[in-house]
Amino acid sequence: MVMCDYFAASGDAVAVRVLDQPGGPDPATFDVVPLKGIDPVVAMAQLEAILTGCTYDEASERPRAGQLFSSPDAASAFIVSVSDTLQEALASATHVSLAEAAGPWSETDELRQGGITSGTGLDVLVLLAALAGRARPAGLRLYCWWAL
């Protein structure tokens, strides 16, 4: 399964340096949420659409939405950004709004194929919302180390 470690970093250059470390972002250096199979492009745009009420196309076209910051020719891992809009939506979300989003998000093809239920989807959303909430006051942005 694809590894997707979501983490907070002070900027794009710092985030890309994670590729110099074997195994992804070091939890001793970065605030990290390790996830499997929650891809930073399609699944995150779907989540943003659900949380913000926009369309998938609008979410996927926003600045930093699934933006690749590492070489597309990399053999094993990439650094991809999470949009600022999604980061803010997660940081501002209540447990109730996360629970309401978990159902539709878990019903998307990508998550359903990965065996994600609304319960496990809510667990993921709570972890991501907590990461976004910790990043916001520190002025950090969210990224994903995506290892194939």
Short mmCIF file of N, CA and C in Angstrom, two decimals, residues 20-88:
data_model
loop_
_atom_site.label_atom_id
_atom_site.label_comp_id
_atom_site.label_asym_id
_atom_site.label_seq_id
_atom_site.Cartn_x
_atom_site.Cartn_y
_atom_site.Cartn_z
N ASP A 20 15.53 13.80 1.63
CA ASP A 20 16.91 13.42 1.93
C ASP A 20 16.99 12.43 3.08
N GLN A 21 15.88 12.22 3.77
CA GLN A 21 15.85 11.33 4.92
C GLN A 21 15.20 10.01 4.52
N PRO A 22 15.81 8.90 4.83
CA PRO A 22 15.16 7.62 4.51
C PRO A 22 13.91 7.45 5.37
N GLY A 23 12.84 6.99 4.76
CA GLY A 23 11.62 6.70 5.52
C GLY A 23 10.68 7.85 5.74
N GLY A 24 10.95 9.00 5.15
CA GLY A 24 10.01 10.10 5.26
C GLY A 24 10.31 11.05 6.40
N PRO A 25 9.32 11.88 6.75
CA PRO A 25 9.55 12.90 7.77
C PRO A 25 9.82 12.28 9.14
N ASP A 26 10.85 12.78 9.79
CA ASP A 26 11.24 12.28 11.10
C ASP A 26 10.34 12.92 12.17
N PRO A 27 9.62 12.11 12.94
CA PRO A 27 8.75 12.67 13.97
C PRO A 27 9.49 13.47 15.04
N ALA A 28 10.80 13.30 15.14
CA ALA A 28 11.58 14.09 16.08
C ALA A 28 11.77 15.52 15.57
N THR A 29 11.60 15.71 14.26
CA THR A 29 11.79 17.02 13.64
C THR A 29 10.47 17.65 13.21
N PHE A 30 9.55 16.83 12.74
CA PHE A 30 8.28 17.31 12.18
C PHE A 30 7.10 16.74 12.96
N ASP A 31 6.01 17.48 12.94
CA ASP A 31 4.73 16.98 13.43
C ASP A 31 4.17 16.13 12.30
N VAL A 32 4.02 14.83 12.51
CA VAL A 32 3.70 13.88 11.43
C VAL A 32 2.45 13.06 11.78
N VAL A 33 1.61 12.85 10.77
CA VAL A 33 0.48 11.93 10.87
C VAL A 33 0.69 10.88 9.78
N PRO A 34 1.14 9.67 10.14
CA PRO A 34 1.36 8.62 9.14
C PRO A 34 0.03 7.97 8.75
N LEU A 35 -0.23 7.96 7.47
CA LEU A 35 -1.45 7.34 6.94
C LEU A 35 -1.08 6.44 5.78
N LYS A 36 -1.89 5.45 5.53
CA LYS A 36 -1.68 4.58 4.38
C LYS A 36 -2.84 4.76 3.43
N GLY A 37 -2.53 5.00 2.17
CA GLY A 37 -3.55 5.02 1.13
C GLY A 37 -4.42 6.25 1.05
N ILE A 38 -4.15 7.29 1.82
CA ILE A 38 -4.93 8.53 1.74
C ILE A 38 -4.13 9.51 0.90
N ASP A 39 -4.34 9.43 -0.42
CA ASP A 39 -3.46 10.18 -1.32
C ASP A 39 -3.70 11.68 -1.23
N PRO A 40 -2.63 12.46 -1.44
CA PRO A 40 -2.71 13.91 -1.27
C PRO A 40 -3.30 14.66 -2.45
N VAL A 41 -3.64 13.97 -3.51
CA VAL A 41 -4.17 14.67 -4.68
C VAL A 41 -5.68 14.46 -4.76
N VAL A 42 -6.12 13.27 -5.11
CA VAL A 42 -7.55 13.02 -5.30
C VAL A 42 -8.30 13.02 -3.97
N ALA A 43 -7.84 12.24 -3.00
CA ALA A 43 -8.57 12.13 -1.73
C ALA A 43 -8.64 13.47 -1.00
N MET A 44 -7.57 14.25 -1.07
CA MET A 44 -7.59 15.55 -0.39
C MET A 44 -8.50 16.54 -1.10
N ALA A 45 -8.53 16.52 -2.43
CA ALA A 45 -9.45 17.41 -3.16
C ALA A 45 -10.90 17.01 -2.88
N GLN A 46 -11.16 15.71 -2.79
CA GLN A 46 -12.51 15.26 -2.46
C GLN A 46 -12.90 15.73 -1.06
N LEU A 47 -11.97 15.62 -0.13
CA LEU A 47 -12.23 16.06 1.23
C LEU A 47 -12.49 17.56 1.27
N GLU A 48 -11.68 18.32 0.56
CA GLU A 48 -11.86 19.77 0.53
C GLU A 48 -13.23 20.13 -0.03
N ALA A 49 -13.64 19.46 -1.09
CA ALA A 49 -14.96 19.72 -1.67
C ALA A 49 -16.07 19.45 -0.65
N ILE A 50 -15.94 18.37 0.10
CA ILE A 50 -16.96 18.02 1.09
C ILE A 50 -16.97 19.03 2.24
N LEU A 51 -15.80 19.38 2.75
CA LEU A 51 -15.73 20.28 3.91
C LEU A 51 -16.11 21.72 3.57
N THR A 52 -15.81 22.16 2.35
CA THR A 52 -16.03 23.57 2.01
C THR A 52 -17.25 23.80 1.14
N GLY A 53 -17.85 22.74 0.61
CA GLY A 53 -19.03 22.89 -0.22
C GLY A 53 -18.75 23.30 -1.65
N CYS A 54 -17.51 23.20 -2.08
CA CYS A 54 -17.17 23.51 -3.47
C CYS A 54 -17.22 22.22 -4.28
N THR A 55 -16.95 22.32 -5.56
CA THR A 55 -16.88 21.12 -6.39
C THR A 55 -15.48 20.51 -6.30
N TYR A 56 -15.38 19.26 -6.72
CA TYR A 56 -14.07 18.60 -6.77
C TYR A 56 -13.13 19.38 -7.69
N ASP A 57 -13.64 19.81 -8.85
CA ASP A 57 -12.80 20.56 -9.79
C ASP A 57 -12.29 21.86 -9.17
N GLU A 58 -13.16 22.57 -8.46
CA GLU A 58 -12.72 23.81 -7.81
C GLU A 58 -11.64 23.51 -6.78
N ALA A 59 -11.84 22.48 -5.98
CA ALA A 59 -10.86 22.13 -4.95
C ALA A 59 -9.53 21.72 -5.57
N SER A 60 -9.58 20.94 -6.63
CA SER A 60 -8.33 20.45 -7.23
C SER A 60 -7.58 21.53 -7.99
N GLU A 61 -8.24 22.64 -8.31
CA GLU A 61 -7.58 23.73 -9.04
C GLU A 61 -7.10 24.85 -8.14
N ARG A 62 -7.34 24.75 -6.85
CA ARG A 62 -6.90 25.80 -5.94
C ARG A 62 -5.39 25.78 -5.81
N PRO A 63 -4.81 26.95 -5.50
CA PRO A 63 -3.36 26.99 -5.30
C PRO A 63 -2.92 25.98 -4.24
N ARG A 64 -1.85 25.30 -4.50
CA ARG A 64 -1.21 24.34 -3.61
C ARG A 64 -1.97 23.03 -3.47
N ALA A 65 -3.09 22.88 -4.13
CA ALA A 65 -3.86 21.62 -4.04
C ALA A 65 -3.12 20.54 -4.81
N GLY A 66 -2.54 19.60 -4.08
CA GLY A 66 -1.83 18.50 -4.71
C GLY A 66 -0.64 18.92 -5.54
N GLN A 67 -0.04 20.05 -5.19
CA GLN A 67 1.11 20.56 -5.96
C GLN A 67 2.35 19.74 -5.64
N LEU A 68 3.00 19.26 -6.68
CA LEU A 68 4.21 18.46 -6.54
C LEU A 68 5.41 19.38 -6.35
N PHE A 69 6.14 19.19 -5.26
CA PHE A 69 7.31 20.02 -4.97
C PHE A 69 8.62 19.27 -5.17
N SER A 70 8.54 18.01 -5.51
CA SER A 70 9.75 17.24 -5.77
C SER A 70 9.77 16.85 -7.24
N SER A 71 10.83 16.25 -7.67
CA SER A 71 10.96 15.86 -9.07
C SER A 71 9.91 14.82 -9.44
N PRO A 72 9.22 15.03 -10.56
CA PRO A 72 8.27 14.00 -11.00
C PRO A 72 8.97 12.72 -11.45
N ASP A 73 10.28 12.79 -11.62
CA ASP A 73 11.06 11.62 -12.03
C ASP A 73 11.58 10.82 -10.84
N ALA A 74 11.25 11.25 -9.63
CA ALA A 74 11.72 10.53 -8.45
C ALA A 74 11.22 9.09 -8.49
N ALA A 75 12.07 8.20 -8.06
CA ALA A 75 11.75 6.77 -8.17
C ALA A 75 10.83 6.27 -7.06
N SER A 76 10.93 6.84 -5.88
CA SER A 76 10.20 6.21 -4.78
C SER A 76 9.32 7.13 -3.95
N ALA A 77 9.64 8.41 -3.85
CA ALA A 77 8.85 9.28 -2.97
C ALA A 77 8.74 10.68 -3.54
N PHE A 78 7.67 11.36 -3.13
CA PHE A 78 7.39 12.71 -3.60
C PHE A 78 6.94 13.56 -2.42
N ILE A 79 7.05 14.87 -2.57
CA ILE A 79 6.49 15.81 -1.61
C ILE A 79 5.37 16.57 -2.32
N VAL A 80 4.19 16.53 -1.73
CA VAL A 80 3.01 17.15 -2.32
C VAL A 80 2.38 18.05 -1.26
N SER A 81 1.92 19.22 -1.68
CA SER A 81 1.31 20.15 -0.72
C SER A 81 -0.17 19.88 -0.53
N VAL A 82 -0.65 20.30 0.61
CA VAL A 82 -2.08 20.34 0.91
C VAL A 82 -2.49 21.79 0.74
N SER A 83 -3.63 22.04 0.12
CA SER A 83 -4.04 23.43 -0.12
C SER A 83 -4.26 24.17 1.20
N ASP A 84 -4.00 25.47 1.15
CA ASP A 84 -4.24 26.29 2.34
C ASP A 84 -5.72 26.29 2.71
N THR A 85 -6.59 26.21 1.70
CA THR A 85 -8.03 26.18 1.96
C THR A 85 -8.41 24.94 2.76
N LEU A 86 -7.88 23.79 2.36
CA LEU A 86 -8.18 22.56 3.10
C LEU A 86 -7.55 22.61 4.48
N GLN A 87 -6.34 23.10 4.58
CA GLN A 87 -5.70 23.19 5.89
C GLN A 87 -6.55 24.04 6.83
N GLU A 88 -7.03 25.17 6.35
CA GLU A 88 -7.86 26.04 7.19
C GLU A 88 -9.19 25.37 7.54
#
